[in-house]
Coordinates of C-alpha atoms in Angstrom, one line a residue:
M1 CA 0.9 226.9 63.8
A2 CA 3.0 224.2 63.0
R3 CA 3.0 222.3 59.2
I4 CA 2.6 218.6 59.6
L5 CA 3.2 216.6 56.7
I6 CA 1.4 213.2 57.0
T7 CA 1.4 210.3 54.7
S8 CA -0.2 206.6 55.2
A9 CA 1.1 203.7 53.1
L10 CA -0.2 203.6 49.5
P11 CA -2.8 200.9 48.7
Y12 CA -2.3 198.8 45.9
I13 CA -4.5 199.3 42.9
N14 CA -5.5 195.5 41.9
G15 CA -9.1 195.9 44.3
V16 CA -10.8 197.1 47.1
K17 CA -8.8 197.0 50.3
H18 CA -9.6 194.9 53.4
L19 CA -10.3 196.2 56.9
G20 CA -6.5 195.3 58.0
N21 CA -5.1 197.6 55.4
L22 CA -7.6 200.5 56.4
A23 CA -6.5 200.0 60.5
G24 CA -2.9 199.7 59.7
S25 CA -2.0 202.8 57.8
M26 CA -5.1 205.1 56.2
L27 CA -7.2 205.2 59.4
P28 CA -4.9 206.1 62.1
A29 CA -3.3 208.9 59.5
D30 CA -6.5 210.2 59.3
V31 CA -7.4 210.3 63.0
Y32 CA -4.4 212.3 63.6
A33 CA -4.7 214.5 60.3
R34 CA -8.1 215.6 61.7
F35 CA -6.9 215.7 65.4
Q36 CA -4.1 218.4 64.2
R37 CA -6.1 220.4 61.9
A38 CA -8.7 220.7 64.8
R39 CA -5.4 222.0 66.8
G40 CA -5.2 224.9 64.4
H41 CA -1.9 223.2 62.7
E42 CA -1.3 223.4 58.8
V43 CA -1.8 219.8 58.0
L44 CA -1.3 218.3 54.4
Y45 CA -2.4 214.7 54.4
I46 CA -1.1 212.5 51.0
C47 CA -2.1 209.4 50.2
A48 CA -2.0 207.7 46.7
T49 CA -2.8 204.3 44.7
D50 CA 0.2 202.3 44.2
E51 CA 0.1 201.1 40.4
H52 CA 3.0 199.6 39.0
G53 CA 4.1 196.1 38.3
T54 CA 3.2 193.0 37.4
P55 CA -0.1 192.4 39.9
A56 CA -1.6 195.3 38.0
E57 CA -0.8 193.8 34.7
L58 CA -2.5 190.5 35.6
A59 CA -5.3 192.1 37.7
A60 CA -6.0 194.2 34.1
A61 CA -5.9 191.3 31.9
A62 CA -8.2 189.2 33.9
A63 CA -10.6 192.0 33.7
G64 CA -10.3 191.9 29.9
Q65 CA -9.0 195.6 30.1
D66 CA -5.9 197.7 29.3
V67 CA -3.5 198.3 32.0
M68 CA -4.3 201.9 32.2
T69 CA -7.8 201.8 32.1
Y70 CA -8.0 199.5 34.6
C71 CA -6.0 201.6 36.6
E72 CA -8.1 204.6 36.2
E73 CA -11.2 202.7 37.1
Q74 CA -9.8 201.2 40.3
H75 CA -8.4 204.4 41.4
R76 CA -11.6 205.9 41.3
L77 CA -13.3 203.3 43.3
Q78 CA -10.6 203.2 45.8
H79 CA -10.9 207.1 46.2
D80 CA -14.7 206.9 46.3
I81 CA -14.7 204.2 49.3
G82 CA -11.9 206.0 51.0
R83 CA -14.0 208.9 51.3
G84 CA -17.0 206.7 52.2
F85 CA -14.8 205.9 55.2
G86 CA -14.5 209.7 55.8
L87 CA -10.6 209.6 55.1
S88 CA -10.1 213.3 54.8
W89 CA -6.6 213.1 52.5
D90 CA -6.0 216.8 51.2
W91 CA -4.7 214.5 48.1
F92 CA -5.1 211.2 46.7
G93 CA -2.5 210.9 44.1
R94 CA -1.6 207.7 41.3
S95 CA 2.1 206.8 41.2
S96 CA 1.6 206.5 37.6
S97 CA 1.3 210.1 37.3
P98 CA 3.9 212.2 35.3
Q99 CA 5.2 213.9 38.1
N100 CA 6.1 210.6 39.9
A101 CA 8.0 209.6 36.5
R102 CA 9.8 212.9 36.5
L103 CA 10.7 212.4 40.1
T104 CA 11.6 208.8 40.0
Q105 CA 13.9 209.4 36.6
H106 CA 15.4 212.3 38.7
F107 CA 16.6 210.4 41.2
A108 CA 17.7 207.5 39.7
E109 CA 20.3 210.3 37.6
V110 CA 21.6 211.8 40.5
L111 CA 22.0 208.8 42.6
E112 CA 24.0 207.3 39.8
D113 CA 26.1 210.4 39.4
N114 CA 26.9 210.2 43.2
G115 CA 27.9 206.0 42.7
Y116 CA 24.9 204.6 44.3
I117 CA 23.6 203.1 40.9
E118 CA 25.5 200.4 38.8
E119 CA 24.4 198.3 36.1
R120 CA 24.8 194.4 37.0
T121 CA 23.9 191.2 35.3
D122 CA 21.5 189.4 37.3
K123 CA 20.3 185.7 37.4
L124 CA 16.6 186.2 37.4
V125 CA 14.0 183.6 37.4
Y126 CA 12.4 183.0 34.0
S127 CA 9.2 181.2 33.5
I128 CA 9.4 178.9 30.4
D129 CA 5.5 178.1 30.5
D130 CA 4.8 181.8 31.1
K131 CA 7.2 183.0 28.2
R132 CA 8.4 186.1 30.7
F133 CA 10.7 186.7 33.5
L134 CA 8.8 186.4 36.9
P135 CA 9.0 189.6 39.1
D136 CA 10.2 189.0 42.9
R137 CA 6.4 188.7 44.1
Y138 CA 5.4 186.4 41.2
I139 CA 7.7 183.5 42.6
Q140 CA 6.7 181.9 45.8
G141 CA 8.4 178.8 47.5
I142 CA 10.1 177.9 50.8
C143 CA 12.1 180.6 52.7
P144 CA 15.7 179.6 53.0
V145 CA 15.7 181.5 56.0
C146 CA 12.9 179.9 58.2
G147 CA 11.5 177.4 56.0
F148 CA 7.9 179.3 55.7
P149 CA 6.3 177.4 52.4
D150 CA 4.6 180.6 50.9
A151 CA 7.5 183.2 50.7
R152 CA 7.7 185.5 48.3
G153 CA 10.2 186.4 46.0
D154 CA 11.3 189.6 47.9
Q155 CA 10.3 189.1 51.1
C156 CA 9.1 186.4 53.8
D157 CA 5.9 187.3 55.1
N158 CA 6.8 185.1 58.2
C159 CA 10.3 185.9 59.4
G160 CA 10.5 189.2 57.6
S161 CA 13.8 188.5 56.0
L162 CA 14.4 190.5 52.4
L163 CA 15.0 187.6 50.0
D164 CA 16.3 187.1 46.6
P165 CA 14.3 185.0 44.4
I166 CA 16.9 182.5 43.2
D167 CA 17.4 181.6 46.7
L168 CA 14.0 180.4 47.4
K169 CA 13.7 176.3 47.4
E170 CA 11.1 174.7 45.5
P171 CA 10.0 178.1 43.6
Y172 CA 7.0 178.0 41.5
S173 CA 5.5 180.6 39.0
V174 CA 2.4 182.4 40.9
I175 CA 0.7 183.5 37.6
S176 CA 0.7 179.6 36.4
G177 CA 1.7 177.4 39.2
S178 CA 4.4 176.1 36.8
R179 CA 7.4 174.8 38.2
N180 CA 9.1 174.9 34.8
L181 CA 11.6 177.7 36.0
E182 CA 15.2 178.8 34.9
V183 CA 17.7 181.2 35.6
R184 CA 18.3 183.6 32.8
D185 CA 21.1 186.5 32.7
S186 CA 19.1 189.6 32.6
R187 CA 21.0 193.5 32.6
N188 CA 19.8 195.5 35.2
L189 CA 20.4 198.7 37.6
Y190 CA 21.2 198.5 41.2
L191 CA 20.9 200.9 44.2
V192 CA 24.0 200.1 46.0
Q193 CA 22.8 200.3 49.6
T194 CA 25.7 198.4 50.9
K195 CA 27.6 201.9 50.1
L196 CA 25.0 204.1 52.4
Q197 CA 24.9 201.5 55.1
D198 CA 26.7 203.8 57.9
A199 CA 24.5 207.0 56.5
I200 CA 21.3 205.0 57.2
R201 CA 22.2 203.6 60.3
K202 CA 23.2 207.3 61.3
W203 CA 19.6 208.5 60.1
V204 CA 17.8 205.7 61.9
D205 CA 19.9 206.4 65.3
A206 CA 18.9 210.3 64.9
K207 CA 15.0 209.2 64.9
P208 CA 13.8 208.8 68.1
E209 CA 10.1 209.3 67.5
F210 CA 9.8 206.4 65.4
S211 CA 7.7 203.5 67.0
S212 CA 9.5 200.8 68.8
L213 CA 7.8 198.5 66.1
A214 CA 9.4 200.6 63.2
R215 CA 12.9 201.1 65.0
S216 CA 13.1 197.3 65.6
I217 CA 12.2 196.3 62.1
A218 CA 15.0 199.0 60.8
Y219 CA 17.8 197.6 63.0
K220 CA 17.0 193.9 62.2
H221 CA 18.1 194.8 58.5
L222 CA 20.7 196.6 59.5
D223 CA 22.2 194.5 61.9
E224 CA 21.7 191.6 59.3
G225 CA 23.6 193.8 56.7
L226 CA 21.9 195.9 54.1
I227 CA 22.0 194.2 50.4
D228 CA 22.1 196.0 46.9
R229 CA 18.7 196.1 45.5
G230 CA 18.0 195.7 42.0
I231 CA 15.4 198.7 40.7
T232 CA 14.8 197.9 37.5
R233 CA 12.6 195.0 35.9
D234 CA 11.7 193.2 32.7
L235 CA 8.2 194.6 32.3
S236 CA 5.8 197.1 30.3
W237 CA 3.9 198.5 32.5
G238 CA 5.7 201.3 35.0
V239 CA 8.1 204.5 34.8
P240 CA 10.4 204.3 32.0
V241 CA 14.2 204.0 32.1
I242 CA 15.3 207.2 30.8
R243 CA 18.5 209.3 31.5
G244 CA 19.2 212.7 30.1
G245 CA 15.9 212.9 28.5
Q246 CA 16.4 209.6 26.1
P247 CA 15.8 205.9 26.9
R248 CA 18.5 204.0 28.3
T249 CA 20.2 201.8 26.2
G250 CA 20.1 198.1 26.8
F251 CA 17.0 199.3 29.2
E252 CA 14.2 200.3 26.4
D253 CA 11.9 197.2 27.7
K254 CA 12.4 197.6 31.3
V255 CA 10.6 199.9 33.9
F256 CA 12.0 200.9 37.3
Y257 CA 10.9 198.7 40.0
V258 CA 7.9 199.5 42.1
W259 CA 9.4 199.6 45.4
F260 CA 11.6 202.1 43.7
D261 CA 9.0 204.4 42.5
A262 CA 6.4 204.1 44.9
P263 CA 7.7 206.0 48.0
I264 CA 8.7 208.3 45.7
E265 CA 5.3 208.9 44.9
Y266 CA 4.8 210.6 48.3
I267 CA 6.1 213.4 46.6
G268 CA 5.0 213.1 43.1
A269 CA 1.7 213.1 44.8
T270 CA 1.9 216.4 46.7
E271 CA 3.2 217.6 43.3
E272 CA 0.0 216.7 41.8
W273 CA -1.6 218.4 44.4
A274 CA 0.0 221.1 44.1
D275 CA -0.7 221.2 40.4
A276 CA -4.5 220.7 40.9
T277 CA -4.5 223.6 43.8
G278 CA -2.0 226.3 43.2
G279 CA -0.3 225.0 46.3
D280 CA 3.6 225.0 47.1
W281 CA 4.7 221.6 46.8
A282 CA 8.7 222.1 47.7
R283 CA 7.8 224.1 50.6
W284 CA 6.6 220.6 52.0
W285 CA 9.6 218.7 50.6
R286 CA 12.9 220.5 50.0
E287 CA 14.4 221.5 53.1
D288 CA 16.1 224.6 51.2
Q289 CA 12.8 225.8 50.3
G290 CA 11.2 225.9 54.0
A291 CA 10.5 222.0 54.6
K292 CA 12.7 222.1 57.4
D293 CA 10.1 223.5 59.4
V294 CA 7.7 220.5 58.5
R295 CA 7.0 217.8 61.3
Y296 CA 6.8 214.7 58.8
V297 CA 4.6 211.8 60.2
E298 CA 4.1 208.5 58.1
F299 CA 1.9 205.4 59.0
M300 CA 2.4 201.9 57.9
G301 CA 2.0 198.4 58.4
K302 CA 5.1 196.5 59.6
D303 CA 5.4 194.8 56.1
N304 CA 6.5 198.1 54.6
V305 CA 8.6 199.3 57.0
A306 CA 12.0 198.0 55.9
F307 CA 11.1 199.7 52.4
H308 CA 10.9 203.0 54.2
T309 CA 13.5 202.6 56.8
V310 CA 16.3 201.6 54.5
S311 CA 15.6 201.6 50.8
F312 CA 13.7 205.2 50.1
P313 CA 16.1 206.5 52.7
A314 CA 18.7 205.5 50.5
T315 CA 17.2 207.2 47.5
I316 CA 16.8 210.1 49.5
L317 CA 20.8 210.1 51.4
G318 CA 22.1 209.0 48.5
S319 CA 21.0 212.0 46.1
D320 CA 22.7 214.6 48.5
E321 CA 19.9 216.6 47.9
P322 CA 17.6 218.7 50.7
W323 CA 14.8 216.7 50.7
K324 CA 12.4 216.1 53.8
S325 CA 12.9 212.7 55.3
V326 CA 10.1 211.5 57.6
D327 CA 10.4 212.6 61.2
N328 CA 8.2 209.9 63.1
L329 CA 7.2 206.8 61.4
K330 CA 4.3 204.9 63.0
A331 CA 4.5 201.2 62.6
F332 CA 1.5 198.9 63.0
N333 CA 1.1 195.0 63.3
W334 CA -1.6 192.8 61.5
L335 CA -5.2 192.7 62.0
N336 CA -6.1 189.4 61.4
W337 CA -9.6 187.7 60.7
Y338 CA -10.3 185.2 63.2
G339 CA -6.3 184.6 63.8
D340 CA -6.3 184.1 60.2
K341 CA -5.3 186.5 57.0
F342 CA -8.3 188.5 55.0
S343 CA -8.4 186.7 51.9
T344 CA -10.3 188.1 48.5
S345 CA -9.7 184.5 46.7
K346 CA -11.3 182.7 50.0
G347 CA -13.8 185.2 50.5
R348 CA -12.8 185.4 53.9
G349 CA -13.3 188.5 55.9
V350 CA -15.0 192.1 55.4
F351 CA -13.5 194.7 52.5
M352 CA -13.9 197.9 52.8
D353 CA -16.8 198.4 50.1
Q354 CA -18.7 195.6 52.0
A355 CA -18.5 197.1 55.3
L356 CA -20.1 200.2 54.2
E357 CA -23.1 198.4 52.8
L358 CA -23.2 197.1 56.5
L359 CA -23.2 199.9 58.6
P360 CA -22.0 203.6 58.5
S361 CA -18.4 204.0 58.5
D362 CA -18.3 205.5 62.0
Y363 CA -19.1 201.9 63.6
W364 CA -16.0 200.8 61.6
R365 CA -13.9 203.7 62.5
W366 CA -14.2 203.2 66.1
Y367 CA -14.0 199.6 66.4
L368 CA -10.9 200.0 64.5
T369 CA -9.4 202.6 66.5
A370 CA -10.1 201.2 69.6
N371 CA -8.8 197.6 68.7
S372 CA -6.0 199.2 66.7
P373 CA -3.3 196.2 65.9
E374 CA -0.6 198.9 67.5
H375 CA 1.5 197.2 69.8
S376 CA 1.1 193.5 68.9
D377 CA -1.4 191.6 66.1
T378 CA -4.8 191.4 66.8
A379 CA -7.8 189.8 65.1
F380 CA -11.4 191.0 64.3
T381 CA -14.2 189.2 65.5
W382 CA -18.1 189.9 65.1
E383 CA -18.9 189.5 68.9
Q384 CA -15.9 192.0 69.7
F385 CA -17.1 194.6 66.9
Q386 CA -20.9 194.0 68.3
G387 CA -19.7 194.8 71.7
A388 CA -17.7 198.1 70.8
A389 CA -20.7 199.5 69.0
N390 CA -23.4 199.1 71.5
K391 CA -21.5 199.1 74.8
D392 CA -19.1 202.0 73.5
L393 CA -21.1 203.9 71.0
A394 CA -24.7 203.2 71.7
D395 CA -25.0 202.8 75.8
V396 CA -22.4 205.6 76.3
L397 CA -21.9 208.0 73.7
G398 CA -25.3 207.8 72.0
N399 CA -27.4 207.3 75.1
F400 CA -26.1 210.3 76.6
V401 CA -26.7 212.7 73.8
N402 CA -30.2 211.6 73.0
R403 CA -31.1 211.4 76.9
I404 CA -30.2 214.5 77.5
L405 CA -31.5 216.5 74.8
K406 CA -34.8 214.5 74.7
F407 CA -35.0 215.2 78.5
A408 CA -34.4 219.3 78.0
E409 CA -36.6 219.3 74.8
A410 CA -39.3 218.5 76.7
R411 CA -39.0 220.1 79.8
F412 CA -37.3 223.3 78.6
E413 CA -38.8 223.9 75.1
G414 CA -35.8 223.2 73.0
K415 CA -33.8 225.8 74.5
I416 CA -30.7 226.0 76.6
P417 CA -32.4 226.8 80.0
A418 CA -30.7 229.9 81.9
G419 CA -31.3 229.8 86.0
G420 CA -29.3 228.7 89.0
E421 CA -25.7 228.6 89.7
P422 CA -22.9 225.6 89.5
G423 CA -22.7 223.5 92.5
P424 CA -20.2 221.0 94.2
L425 CA -21.1 218.2 91.6
E426 CA -20.2 220.9 88.6
D427 CA -16.9 221.7 90.3
K428 CA -16.2 217.6 90.5
L429 CA -17.6 217.8 86.6
F430 CA -15.0 220.3 85.8
A431 CA -12.4 218.6 87.6
Q432 CA -12.9 215.2 86.0
V433 CA -13.4 216.6 82.5
S434 CA -10.1 218.6 82.6
E435 CA -8.6 215.5 83.8
K436 CA -9.6 213.4 81.0
L437 CA -9.4 216.0 78.5
A438 CA -5.7 216.2 79.3
D439 CA -5.1 213.0 78.6
L440 CA -7.2 212.8 76.0
T441 CA -4.9 215.0 74.0
A442 CA -1.9 213.8 75.5
Q443 CA -2.8 210.5 73.6
F444 CA -3.4 212.2 70.5
E445 CA -0.5 214.1 70.3
A446 CA 1.6 210.9 71.2
I447 CA -0.3 209.0 68.6
E448 CA -1.2 206.2 71.0
I449 CA -4.1 205.1 68.8
R450 CA -5.5 202.5 71.4
K451 CA -5.3 204.5 74.3
T452 CA -6.6 207.7 72.5
A453 CA -9.9 205.7 71.7
Q454 CA -9.5 204.4 75.5
A455 CA -9.2 208.2 77.1
L456 CA -12.2 209.5 74.8
R457 CA -14.4 206.3 76.0
A458 CA -13.5 207.6 79.5
L459 CA -14.4 211.4 79.0
W460 CA -17.8 209.8 77.6
V461 CA -18.4 208.0 80.4
V462 CA -17.7 211.0 82.8
G463 CA -20.9 212.8 81.3
N464 CA -23.2 209.6 81.8
E465 CA -22.0 209.6 86.0
Y466 CA -22.8 213.1 86.0
L467 CA -26.2 212.9 84.9
Q468 CA -26.9 209.5 86.7
E469 CA -25.5 211.3 89.8
A470 CA -27.1 215.1 89.2
A471 CA -30.5 213.6 88.1
P472 CA -32.3 216.2 86.5
W473 CA -35.7 214.7 86.1
T474 CA -35.6 214.2 90.0
A475 CA -34.5 218.1 90.6
I476 CA -36.8 219.5 87.6
K477 CA -40.0 218.4 90.4
T478 CA -38.5 220.5 93.4
D479 CA -35.6 222.7 92.1
P480 CA -36.2 223.8 88.6
D481 CA -32.9 226.0 88.6
R482 CA -31.2 222.9 89.9
A483 CA -32.4 221.3 86.9
A484 CA -31.2 224.0 84.7
V485 CA -27.9 224.0 85.9
I486 CA -27.4 220.5 85.1
V487 CA -29.3 220.4 81.8
R488 CA -26.9 223.5 80.9
K489 CA -23.7 221.9 81.9
A490 CA -24.7 218.7 80.0
I491 CA -25.6 220.4 76.7
N492 CA -22.9 222.0 76.9
L493 CA -20.8 218.5 77.3
V494 CA -22.7 217.3 74.2
A495 CA -21.0 220.1 72.2
L496 CA -17.5 219.1 73.7
Y497 CA -18.3 215.6 72.7
A498 CA -18.8 216.7 69.3
R499 CA -15.5 218.6 69.2
V500 CA -13.2 215.6 70.8
S501 CA -15.2 212.7 68.8
A502 CA -14.5 214.3 65.5
P503 CA -11.0 212.8 64.7
I504 CA -12.3 209.2 65.3
I505 CA -16.2 209.7 64.4
P506 CA -16.4 212.5 62.2
H507 CA -19.8 211.8 60.3
A508 CA -21.8 211.4 64.3
A509 CA -19.6 214.5 65.4
E510 CA -21.1 216.4 63.0
V511 CA -24.5 215.1 63.6
I512 CA -23.8 216.0 67.1
A513 CA -22.8 219.5 66.6
Q514 CA -25.8 220.5 64.1
A515 CA -27.8 219.5 66.8
V516 CA -26.9 221.9 69.4
G517 CA -25.8 224.6 66.7
E518 CA -22.0 224.3 66.8
P519 CA -19.7 224.7 63.9
Y520 CA -18.2 221.8 61.8
P521 CA -15.2 220.9 61.5
P522 CA -14.5 222.0 65.3
T523 CA -11.8 223.5 66.7
W524 CA -10.1 221.5 69.5
P525 CA -11.1 222.6 73.3
S526 CA -8.8 224.4 75.3
P527 CA -7.8 222.5 78.9
D528 CA -10.0 224.2 81.0
A529 CA -13.1 222.1 81.5
K530 CA -14.8 225.1 83.4
V531 CA -14.6 227.7 80.4
E532 CA -15.4 224.9 77.8
L533 CA -18.7 223.9 79.6
S534 CA -20.1 227.7 79.5
R535 CA -19.4 228.1 76.0
L536 CA -23.1 227.5 75.0
E537 CA -25.7 230.3 76.1
A538 CA -28.6 230.0 77.5
G539 CA -31.7 230.5 75.2
R540 CA -29.8 228.7 72.3
A541 CA -32.0 226.5 70.5
F542 CA -31.3 223.0 69.7
S543 CA -32.8 220.0 68.3
V544 CA -32.8 215.9 69.0
P545 CA -31.1 213.9 66.5
D546 CA -32.4 210.5 65.4
V547 CA -30.8 207.6 67.2
L548 CA -26.9 208.2 66.7
F549 CA -26.0 204.4 66.8
R550 CA -28.4 201.5 66.7
K551 CA -27.6 198.2 68.3
I552 CA -26.3 195.7 66.5
E553 CA -28.4 192.8 67.3
D554 CA -27.2 189.2 67.4
D555 CA -29.2 187.6 64.3
Q556 CA -27.3 190.4 62.3
V557 CA -23.8 188.8 64.0
A558 CA -25.2 185.5 63.0
A559 CA -26.2 186.3 59.5
W560 CA -22.6 188.1 59.0
T561 CA -20.2 185.7 60.6
E562 CA -21.8 183.0 57.8
R563 CA -21.5 185.5 55.0
F564 CA -18.0 186.6 55.6
A565 CA -16.3 183.2 56.7
G566 CA -14.8 181.7 53.8
K567 CA -14.3 179.1 51.8
S568 CA -11.8 176.4 51.5

């Protein structure tokens, strides 16, 4: 049994996340976690809300709340919506936790002791109209590298360049839109990443499991040359700048930069989990306390990769302490909305809470897995979504399960029939299922998200083809024993489908498992289809579930298209 630590990108606190956030981090992490648990491994899936920084302050002010109350409410909301989608976090923490504050202050202290943090005087952008320094993400302007007109102060979403806000052309305040800006001096702490460039490159070189997207982004920044990064900001909401248990002189009105403390929350959230459950967080994160045996897999969208292949590794490596670092970083491209971006302000796209109002979560989980933005950007369309739901879930899986169970209930009184011996068609079935099951298992292990969905659908198709060829409704008329064999194998297929589908569509899988009297959550099947399709004994009672997946109608698609089209 292996120990597998899984983390997904921390969703920011200011509002419900859209489907792209789900598809590019939390959902694939959950699919992988459920698969590895079914394999019998010890899995710890950690996530948390990212709560510090100016966006939280502004969102709280807009809601008429103090920032702590706002974050508490939003954390509960995001937790509950995530659970509604079946996300099986072992812990969903908060970056504003005391555990994260203590760890952030610890890392800053040891990094400074090791010569990797320096005090420097910055030239920062001050908004005269807003009467405040503007954090990086609250300055926008023209990217000095590619000319993109809406580059943020810390990073250009178009070319991916990490930026200094004073380099933006024609900058303006995101808070007020004011261009009445000036550059003022401010004393801040800097993480001296340039001293760690060779160590970080060596670290990336030693990570062959990183997805190609993650590696390409890491090397892009390394090849361009790392820059030292400021890790404090002139804000009130965040982790206080404390050294030796006392506020740092001159930094009493500053906090650590959100991108310094947020990745540390992976460790902090694990400590939160340990404090709440009696677990041992150190055996997951400290290599001198057992974490050398841990396999750590991280899931995130491409916009977060630079921070997790450069800045956070600089924190870990610079500490010179035996912290566990990520083994496999699985990065994802964008899920767009008809080729454009999701937008809360413009009402464009479906957000997680809205999605659950429309349809059960398994519809969304299946579509977002089968159309994962894994190797390129993908665009959500209602027509694709309808097709995936109707053709895959309703016509293939749902049709097979309901068709065979209804037939068996009518002809064999709701019990798995005895009699007959498997023949050539069953030998063919065993061979096909073994082949498809091996492929499915391999795709899960490789974390090939789209290929996993394709392999699962191919396994569902085998059952439908077997029923069509074996035709138990014909055999029952002349050879009841032959019909009994077909029904027995087909119901065993139903049980198998519950087990292998559970990582992607857990709620439907549970309904299927209950219908045939199987335990849930399931264990992963062995590679021997002949054994797996003989597990359910004759005489076992079963039930016929309601329709697993109702088809999405054209009038529903038309209504949703109009509702979520967005406004200018």
